Coordinates of C-alpha atoms and ligand atoms in Angstrom, one line a residue:
M1 CA -29.3 5.1 15.1
K2 CA -30.3 7.5 13.3
K3 CA -28.2 8.2 9.8
M4 CA -26.3 11.1 9.3
W5 CA -27.7 11.3 5.5
G6 CA -31.0 11.2 6.5
G7 CA -32.1 14.3 6.2
R8 CA -33.8 14.0 2.4
F9 CA -35.2 10.8 3.2
S10 CA -38.6 10.0 4.3
K11 CA -38.7 6.3 5.3
K12 CA -36.1 4.0 7.5
T13 CA -33.1 2.4 5.0
D14 CA -34.4 -1.5 4.9
L15 CA -32.3 -4.0 6.8
L16 CA -31.3 -6.1 4.3
T17 CA -30.3 -2.7 2.4
D18 CA -28.2 -1.5 5.7
D19 CA -26.1 -5.3 5.5
F20 CA -25.4 -5.3 1.7
N21 CA -24.5 -1.9 2.2
S22 CA -22.2 -1.9 5.0
S23 CA -18.3 -2.2 4.8
I24 CA -17.9 -2.2 8.8
A25 CA -17.5 -5.9 8.9
F26 CA -13.7 -5.3 7.1
D27 CA -13.4 -1.5 6.7
Q28 CA -12.4 -1.4 10.7
R29 CA -9.6 -2.2 10.2
L30 CA -8.9 1.1 8.8
Y31 CA -9.5 2.9 12.3
K32 CA -5.9 4.6 12.6
Q33 CA -5.7 5.3 9.0
D34 CA -8.8 7.0 9.1
I35 CA -8.4 8.4 12.8
I36 CA -4.8 10.0 11.8
G37 CA -7.0 11.7 8.7
S38 CA -9.4 13.2 10.8
I39 CA -7.0 14.1 13.5
A40 CA -4.7 15.9 10.1
H41 CA -8.3 17.6 8.8
A42 CA -9.3 18.7 12.1
R43 CA -6.2 21.0 12.9
M44 CA -5.5 22.5 9.5
L45 CA -9.8 23.5 9.7
G46 CA -8.9 24.6 13.3
K47 CA -5.2 26.1 11.6
Q48 CA -6.8 27.8 8.6
N49 CA -10.1 28.9 10.6
I50 CA -12.5 27.2 8.5
I51 CA -13.6 26.2 12.0
D52 CA -12.4 27.5 15.4
P53 CA -9.1 26.7 16.9
S54 CA -10.3 25.8 19.8
E55 CA -12.5 23.5 18.4
S56 CA -9.9 21.6 16.2
Q57 CA -8.4 21.3 19.0
K58 CA -11.4 19.2 21.1
I59 CA -11.8 16.9 18.1
I60 CA -8.1 16.2 17.9
E61 CA -8.5 15.1 21.3
T62 CA -11.1 12.4 21.6
L63 CA -10.1 11.4 18.1
E64 CA -7.0 10.6 20.2
A65 CA -9.0 8.8 23.0
I66 CA -11.1 6.9 20.1
L67 CA -8.3 5.3 19.2
V68 CA -7.4 4.4 22.3
D69 CA -10.7 2.8 23.2
I70 CA -9.8 0.8 19.8
E71 CA -7.1 -0.5 20.1
T72 CA -8.1 -1.4 24.0
G73 CA -11.6 -2.7 22.7
N74 CA -13.7 -0.9 24.7
I75 CA -15.8 0.0 21.1
A76 CA -18.1 -2.0 19.4
F77 CA -19.0 -0.8 15.7
S78 CA -22.7 -0.3 14.3
V79 CA -23.6 -1.6 11.1
S80 CA -26.6 0.8 10.7
M81 CA -23.5 3.5 10.7
E82 CA -22.1 1.7 7.6
D83 CA -18.4 2.2 7.8
I84 CA -15.6 2.2 9.7
H85 CA -16.0 6.7 8.5
M86 CA -19.3 7.0 9.4
N87 CA -18.6 4.4 13.2
I88 CA -16.2 7.5 14.6
E89 CA -18.0 10.4 13.4
A90 CA -20.2 9.1 14.7
I91 CA -18.3 8.5 18.4
L92 CA -17.0 11.4 17.9
T93 CA -20.6 12.9 18.1
E94 CA -21.6 11.4 20.8
R95 CA -18.6 12.6 22.5
L96 CA -18.4 16.1 22.0
G97 CA -21.9 16.8 20.7
D98 CA -22.4 19.7 18.1
V99 CA -19.1 20.4 17.5
G100 CA -17.9 17.0 16.7
K101 CA -20.4 17.1 13.4
K102 CA -18.1 20.0 12.1
L103 CA -15.2 17.6 11.6
H104 CA -16.3 16.8 8.2
T105 CA -16.2 20.8 7.1
G106 CA -14.6 20.4 3.3
R107 CA -14.2 16.7 3.6
S108 CA -16.5 13.9 1.6
R109 CA -16.6 9.9 2.4
N110 CA -15.1 9.5 -1.3
D111 CA -11.9 11.7 -0.4
Q112 CA -11.3 10.7 2.8
V113 CA -11.6 6.8 2.1
A114 CA -9.4 7.0 -1.0
T115 CA -6.8 8.6 1.7
D116 CA -7.3 5.8 4.2
M117 CA -6.6 3.3 1.4
R118 CA -3.6 5.3 0.6
L119 CA -2.0 5.1 3.9
Y120 CA -2.9 1.6 4.4
V121 CA -1.5 0.3 1.7
K122 CA 1.5 2.7 2.4
A123 CA 2.1 0.4 5.5
I124 CA 1.2 -2.8 3.9
A125 CA 3.6 -2.3 1.5
D126 CA 6.3 -1.4 3.7
D127 CA 5.6 -4.3 5.8
S128 CA 5.6 -6.9 2.9
K129 CA 9.0 -5.7 2.2
S130 CA 10.5 -6.4 5.1
L131 CA 9.2 -9.6 5.5
I132 CA 10.7 -10.1 1.6
K133 CA 13.9 -9.4 3.5
N134 CA 14.3 -11.5 6.0
L135 CA 13.3 -14.2 3.9
I136 CA 16.2 -13.1 1.3
I137 CA 18.2 -13.0 4.5
T138 CA 17.0 -16.5 5.2
L139 CA 18.3 -17.6 2.2
L140 CA 21.8 -15.7 2.0
D141 CA 22.5 -17.4 5.0
L142 CA 21.5 -20.8 3.6
A143 CA 23.1 -20.4 0.5
E144 CA 26.5 -19.3 2.3
D145 CA 26.5 -23.0 3.6
H146 CA 26.1 -24.4 0.6
T147 CA 28.6 -23.5 -2.0
D148 CA 30.2 -26.8 -2.2
T149 CA 27.2 -28.5 -2.3
I150 CA 26.9 -29.7 -5.8
M151 CA 22.9 -30.5 -7.8
P152 CA 22.4 -30.9 -11.2
G153 CA 20.8 -28.0 -13.1
Y154 CA 17.8 -28.6 -14.7
T155 CA 16.4 -27.4 -18.4
H156 CA 12.9 -29.6 -18.8
L157 CA 13.2 -30.9 -16.0
Q158 CA 15.9 -32.7 -17.3
R159 CA 19.5 -32.9 -15.6
A160 CA 21.2 -30.4 -17.6
Q161 CA 24.8 -28.9 -15.8
P162 CA 26.3 -29.5 -12.6
I163 CA 26.0 -26.6 -10.3
T164 CA 25.3 -25.4 -6.1
F165 CA 22.7 -25.5 -4.2
S166 CA 23.3 -22.4 -3.0
H167 CA 23.5 -20.9 -6.6
H168 CA 19.8 -22.2 -7.4
L169 CA 19.2 -20.6 -3.9
M170 CA 20.6 -17.1 -5.5
A171 CA 18.3 -17.3 -8.8
Y172 CA 15.4 -17.1 -5.8
V173 CA 17.0 -14.3 -4.3
E174 CA 17.2 -12.3 -7.4
M175 CA 13.3 -12.7 -8.0
F176 CA 12.7 -11.8 -3.8
K177 CA 14.8 -8.4 -4.5
R178 CA 12.9 -7.6 -7.4
D179 CA 9.7 -8.4 -5.2
M180 CA 11.1 -5.8 -2.9
T181 CA 11.5 -3.3 -5.6
R182 CA 7.5 -3.7 -6.9
M183 CA 7.1 -3.0 -2.7
T184 CA 8.8 0.2 -2.7
Q185 CA 6.9 1.4 -6.3
V186 CA 3.9 -0.1 -5.2
K187 CA 4.6 2.4 -2.1
A188 CA 5.4 5.7 -4.1
M189 CA 2.3 4.9 -6.5
A190 CA -0.3 5.4 -2.8
D191 CA 2.3 8.1 -2.0
T192 CA -0.7 11.0 -3.3
L193 CA -2.4 13.0 -1.0
P194 CA -6.5 13.1 -2.6
L195 CA -8.1 14.5 1.2
G196 CA -9.2 17.7 -0.4
S197 CA -11.0 16.3 -3.6
G198 CA -14.4 16.0 -1.8
A199 CA -16.8 14.3 -3.5
L200 CA -15.7 14.8 -6.5
A201 CA -14.9 18.7 -7.6
T202 CA -13.0 19.7 -4.3
T203 CA -14.5 22.6 -2.2
T204 CA -15.5 26.0 -1.8
Y205 CA -12.9 26.2 1.6
P206 CA -9.4 27.4 1.6
L207 CA -8.3 24.3 2.8
D208 CA -4.4 23.9 3.2
R209 CA -4.0 20.4 1.6
E210 CA 0.0 20.3 0.7
A211 CA -0.2 21.6 5.1
V212 CA -2.3 17.9 5.1
A213 CA 0.2 16.1 3.2
T214 CA 2.8 16.8 5.4
E215 CA 1.0 16.2 9.1
L216 CA 0.2 12.3 7.1
D217 CA 3.7 12.0 5.7
F218 CA 2.4 12.6 1.5
A219 CA 5.3 13.2 -1.0
F220 CA 2.2 14.9 -3.3
V221 CA -0.5 16.1 -3.1
S222 CA -3.2 15.2 -5.9
L223 CA -3.5 17.3 -8.8
N224 CA -7.3 16.0 -10.6
S225 CA -10.2 15.8 -7.9
L226 CA -12.1 13.0 -9.3
D227 CA -8.8 11.4 -10.1
G228 CA -8.3 11.7 -6.7
V229 CA -11.3 9.4 -5.5
S230 CA -11.5 7.8 -8.1
D231 CA -8.3 6.5 -8.2
R232 CA -7.5 2.4 -7.3
D233 CA -4.5 1.5 -9.4
F234 CA -2.2 1.9 -6.3
C235 CA -4.3 -1.2 -5.1
L236 CA -4.0 -2.7 -8.4
D237 CA -0.3 -2.4 -7.8
F238 CA -0.5 -4.0 -4.7
L239 CA -2.2 -7.0 -5.7
E240 CA -0.1 -7.4 -9.4
A241 CA 3.3 -7.6 -6.7
A242 CA 2.0 -9.7 -3.5
S243 CA 0.7 -11.3 -7.7
V244 CA 4.5 -11.4 -8.7
L245 CA 5.6 -12.5 -5.3
M246 CA 3.6 -15.4 -4.9
M247 CA 3.9 -16.6 -8.4
H248 CA 7.9 -16.4 -7.0
L249 CA 6.7 -18.5 -4.2
S250 CA 5.2 -21.3 -5.5
R251 CA 7.6 -21.8 -8.4
F252 CA 9.8 -22.5 -5.1
S253 CA 7.0 -24.5 -3.4
E254 CA 7.2 -26.7 -6.5
E255 CA 10.8 -27.2 -6.1
I256 CA 10.5 -28.4 -2.7
I257 CA 7.6 -30.2 -3.2
L258 CA 9.7 -32.5 -5.5
W259 CA 13.0 -32.2 -4.0
C260 CA 11.9 -33.8 -0.8
S261 CA 9.7 -36.9 -2.5
S262 CA 11.4 -40.0 -2.4
E263 CA 12.2 -39.8 -6.2
F264 CA 14.1 -36.4 -5.5
N265 CA 15.1 -37.2 -1.6
F266 CA 17.9 -33.4 -2.0
I267 CA 16.0 -32.4 1.0
T268 CA 14.2 -33.2 5.0
L269 CA 12.0 -31.0 5.7
D270 CA 12.1 -30.4 9.1
D271 CA 8.6 -32.1 11.2
A272 CA 7.5 -29.2 12.7
F273 CA 7.2 -28.0 9.0
S274 CA 5.7 -31.0 7.4
T275 CA 2.3 -33.0 8.5
G276 CA 1.1 -36.0 8.6
S277 CA -1.7 -38.5 6.5
S278 CA -4.3 -39.5 8.7
I279 CA -4.9 -43.2 6.9
M280 CA -0.4 -44.2 5.5
P281 CA 1.1 -44.2 8.3
Q282 CA 4.3 -43.2 6.8
K283 CA 4.0 -40.7 5.0
K284 CA 5.6 -36.8 5.4
N285 CA 3.9 -34.1 3.9
P286 CA 5.4 -30.5 2.3
D287 CA 1.8 -29.0 3.3
I288 CA 3.4 -25.5 4.4
A289 CA 4.9 -26.4 0.4
E290 CA 1.3 -27.1 -1.2
L291 CA -0.6 -24.3 0.5
V292 CA 2.1 -21.4 -0.3
R293 CA 1.5 -23.3 -3.8
G294 CA -2.4 -23.0 -3.7
K295 CA -2.8 -19.7 -2.7
T296 CA -1.3 -18.5 -5.3
G297 CA -4.7 -18.5 -6.6
R298 CA -6.8 -16.9 -4.2
V299 CA -4.2 -13.6 -4.3
Y300 CA -4.2 -14.0 -8.6
G301 CA -8.1 -13.9 -8.2
N302 CA -7.9 -11.1 -5.7
L303 CA -6.0 -9.3 -8.6
M304 CA -8.7 -10.1 -11.3
G305 CA -11.6 -8.9 -9.2
L306 CA -9.9 -5.7 -8.6
L307 CA -9.2 -5.2 -12.1
T308 CA -13.1 -6.8 -13.1
T309 CA -14.4 -4.4 -10.7
M310 CA -12.6 -1.1 -11.8
K311 CA -13.3 -2.0 -15.6
G312 CA -16.0 0.5 -17.0
I313 CA -16.5 2.2 -14.3
P314 CA -17.4 5.9 -14.6
L315 CA -16.2 9.3 -13.4
A316 CA -16.1 10.0 -9.8
Y317 CA -16.5 8.4 -6.9
N318 CA -18.9 4.8 -7.4
K319 CA -20.0 2.3 -4.4
D320 CA -18.3 -0.2 -6.9
M321 CA -14.8 0.7 -5.5
Q322 CA -15.6 0.1 -1.8
E323 CA -14.9 -3.7 -3.6
D324 CA -11.1 -2.8 -3.0
K325 CA -10.7 -3.9 0.2
E326 CA -11.0 -7.4 0.8
P327 CA -9.1 -8.3 -2.2
V328 CA -5.9 -5.4 -0.8
F329 CA -6.7 -7.6 2.9
D330 CA -7.3 -10.4 1.8
T331 CA -4.0 -10.6 -0.3
Y332 CA -2.3 -9.0 2.4
D333 CA -3.0 -11.6 5.1
T334 CA -2.1 -14.0 2.6
I335 CA 1.3 -13.0 1.7
K336 CA 2.3 -12.3 5.4
I337 CA 1.1 -15.6 6.5
C338 CA 2.9 -17.5 3.5
L339 CA 6.4 -15.3 4.1
I340 CA 6.2 -15.8 7.6
T341 CA 6.1 -19.4 7.6
F342 CA 7.9 -19.9 4.0
A343 CA 11.0 -19.0 5.9
K344 CA 11.0 -20.8 8.7
M345 CA 10.0 -24.4 6.5
I346 CA 13.5 -22.8 4.7
K347 CA 15.8 -22.0 7.4
T348 CA 14.6 -25.8 9.5
L349 CA 15.1 -28.0 6.2
T350 CA 18.1 -30.1 5.8
V351 CA 19.9 -31.0 2.5
N352 CA 20.7 -34.6 1.5
K353 CA 24.3 -33.6 -0.4
A354 CA 25.3 -37.1 -1.5
T355 CA 22.2 -37.3 -3.3
M356 CA 22.1 -34.1 -4.7
K357 CA 26.0 -35.1 -5.7
K358 CA 24.8 -38.5 -7.1
A359 CA 22.2 -37.3 -9.5
A360 CA 24.4 -34.8 -10.9
A361 CA 26.8 -37.1 -11.6
G362 CA 23.7 -39.5 -12.6
G363 CA 22.8 -37.9 -15.2
F364 CA 25.7 -36.6 -17.6
S365 CA 25.3 -33.2 -16.6
N366 CA 29.1 -33.1 -17.2
A367 CA 28.4 -33.8 -20.9
T368 CA 28.9 -30.4 -21.5
D369 CA 32.3 -29.9 -19.7
A370 CA 34.0 -33.1 -21.7
A371 CA 32.2 -32.0 -25.2
D372 CA 34.2 -28.2 -24.6
W373 CA 37.5 -30.5 -23.6
L374 CA 37.4 -31.6 -26.2
V375 CA 37.2 -28.4 -28.3
K376 CA 40.3 -26.5 -26.1
H377 CA 42.3 -30.1 -27.3
G378 CA 41.6 -28.4 -31.1
V379 CA 37.6 -30.0 -31.7
A380 CA 35.4 -28.2 -33.9
F381 CA 32.1 -27.6 -31.1
R382 CA 29.7 -29.8 -33.7
D383 CA 32.0 -32.5 -33.8
A384 CA 33.2 -32.6 -29.7
H385 CA 29.0 -32.6 -29.2
E386 CA 28.9 -35.5 -31.9
I387 CA 32.1 -37.8 -30.2
I388 CA 30.1 -37.0 -26.4
G389 CA 26.8 -37.8 -28.3
K390 CA 28.2 -41.3 -28.5
L391 CA 29.6 -41.9 -25.3
V392 CA 27.3 -40.6 -23.1
F393 CA 24.9 -43.6 -25.6
F394 CA 28.0 -45.4 -25.0
A395 CA 28.1 -45.0 -21.0
L396 CA 24.3 -45.5 -20.9
E397 CA 24.8 -48.9 -22.6
Q398 CA 27.3 -49.8 -19.6
Q399 CA 24.9 -48.5 -17.1
K400 CA 28.1 -45.9 -15.9
S401 CA 28.9 -42.3 -16.0
L402 CA 30.7 -40.4 -17.6
D403 CA 33.7 -40.7 -14.8
E404 CA 33.4 -43.8 -14.7
L405 CA 34.4 -44.9 -18.7
T406 CA 38.1 -45.9 -18.5
I407 CA 40.5 -43.7 -20.6
E408 CA 40.1 -47.0 -23.5
E409 CA 36.6 -46.4 -23.5
Y410 CA 37.0 -42.9 -23.9
Q411 CA 40.0 -43.2 -26.7
S412 CA 37.4 -45.9 -28.4
V413 CA 35.7 -42.7 -28.8
S414 CA 37.7 -40.6 -30.4
P415 CA 41.9 -40.8 -30.5
V416 CA 41.9 -37.5 -29.3
F417 CA 41.3 -38.4 -24.9
D418 CA 43.6 -38.2 -22.7
S419 CA 43.6 -39.3 -19.2
S420 CA 43.3 -35.1 -18.2
I421 CA 39.9 -35.6 -19.4
F422 CA 38.8 -36.9 -16.0
K423 CA 39.8 -33.6 -14.3
A424 CA 38.1 -31.6 -16.8
I425 CA 35.0 -33.5 -15.8
D426 CA 35.0 -33.5 -12.5
L427 CA 31.9 -31.8 -10.3
N428 CA 33.3 -29.4 -8.6
V429 CA 35.9 -28.5 -11.4
C430 CA 32.9 -28.0 -13.7
V431 CA 30.9 -25.9 -11.6
N432 CA 34.3 -23.0 -10.4
Q433 CA 35.2 -23.0 -14.1
R434 CA 32.0 -21.1 -14.3
N435 CA 34.0 -18.7 -13.1
I436 CA 32.1 -15.3 -14.5
I437 CA 29.7 -12.6 -13.3
G438 CA 26.2 -14.7 -12.6
G439 CA 28.1 -18.3 -12.7
P440 CA 28.3 -20.8 -10.0
A441 CA 31.6 -21.0 -9.3
K442 CA 32.0 -20.7 -5.9
E443 CA 33.9 -17.5 -6.1
Q444 CA 31.2 -15.8 -8.0
V445 CA 28.6 -17.0 -5.9
K446 CA 30.0 -16.0 -2.5
K447 CA 30.2 -12.3 -4.2
A448 CA 26.3 -12.1 -5.3
I449 CA 25.8 -13.2 -1.5
A450 CA 27.8 -10.5 0.3
F451 CA 26.5 -7.9 -3.1
N452 CA 23.3 -8.6 -1.8
R453 CA 23.8 -8.0 2.0
Q454 CA 24.9 -5.3 0.8
W455 CA 22.1 -4.2 -1.5
L456 CA 19.4 -5.0 1.3
V457 CA 21.2 -2.9 3.8
Q458 CA 20.4 0.2 1.3
S459 CA 16.9 -1.2 0.5
Ligands
LIG501 N1 -17.6 2.7 2.2 C1 -17.3 3.2 1.3 C2 -16.1 2.9 0.6 O1 -15.3 2.2 0.7 C3 -17.1 4.9 1.7 C4 -17.1 5.7 0.6 C5 -18.8 6.0 0.1 N2 -19.0 7.1 0.1 C6 -19.9 7.9 -0.9 N3 -20.4 8.5 -1.2 N4 -21.3 6.5 -0.1 O2 -15.9 3.2 -0.3

């Protein structure tokens, strides 16, 4: 096929150049954004009498027909037409003859591709946000059922203080809420229309950029044409938001993997969301969580890749920027499958409440509460810390937990103790006395669940 830019060339491009240069293999994903962008441009050209309004109308109708044909699989793209923009323009011209050639008036592929990518990133930011929201709802539902499910809370992966499974899940709800907010910000960063920037210095035609922005639902019009065609910050913002999201998912995955080991045995994954081993018949592996943890690496890689591509590029457009697409597409595909699969895995897991509770009791996670009891009975905190430390040492020697010691044993370490200590170290009491905002007490967690359900309605 004859190249659209072939006029000043006397030789054909080498086939290898065509292959290397072409992006149609991956940017065909932008067909819809490209067509709606072109329709808005054509409509504006007609309204401004830059082209004949009847020709503008023909272009619009043909573009609409091409959209249908692409969606029904009736169009084959060509590598020699390089990218989605020239492929669609070539099909338009094939169908409309010379009128089709007028679409590109006052436009460059540089502002065209920047517009398409912004439309695309806006759409995937929205979609990512609703996938995160869906995961949050799954977590809130599970949290609702486990406000009484005692488990040890950890620091340094050592049992620290008793909490509930619900409280633990709600920590991830907070992280994913921030991820939703980040996706909102990504959309806002992409919400500026670059079309009209031309190749780099706008155009001499009286384009109505604001009309195009309104039709394409952009909040702003770019104020500098050089930046308009060469800004890819919004792609980086998406990759950054996705990286932080994956970091959260990988931490959660790591906990799932630990929890379903025989060493913890806090949860059991549903068979439908686990896999077996080809050699060891007894195995049930948490592959989904491992893969999500693993795929975090490729998303970080995509962010680092594009940051590195963008580094040091002089103004304005350079072909390097064609490299913005694959990392964005791959990242979107990755977070999408991760979020959907992860939510299903969470929805179907079972919680081994008894093991969780035993782990909380066995790990002296109520030692702080025992020390606090002493403080409430007139002992200074540092002395109380020392006394309980001795008590723990004694209990370890006896292979007992704090609630298994007798009152005589308590009193042998400090005469201050009386039998009300047993109530104070009851795990349910320990949890429910932490009853301030942000705490694990049932009342607080229930409030947080309700608050977050409301938050989701508004977000
Ligand atoms: N396929 C190109 C890209 O994705 C479109 C813009 C090409 N512009 C140019 N002047 N060669 O960046």
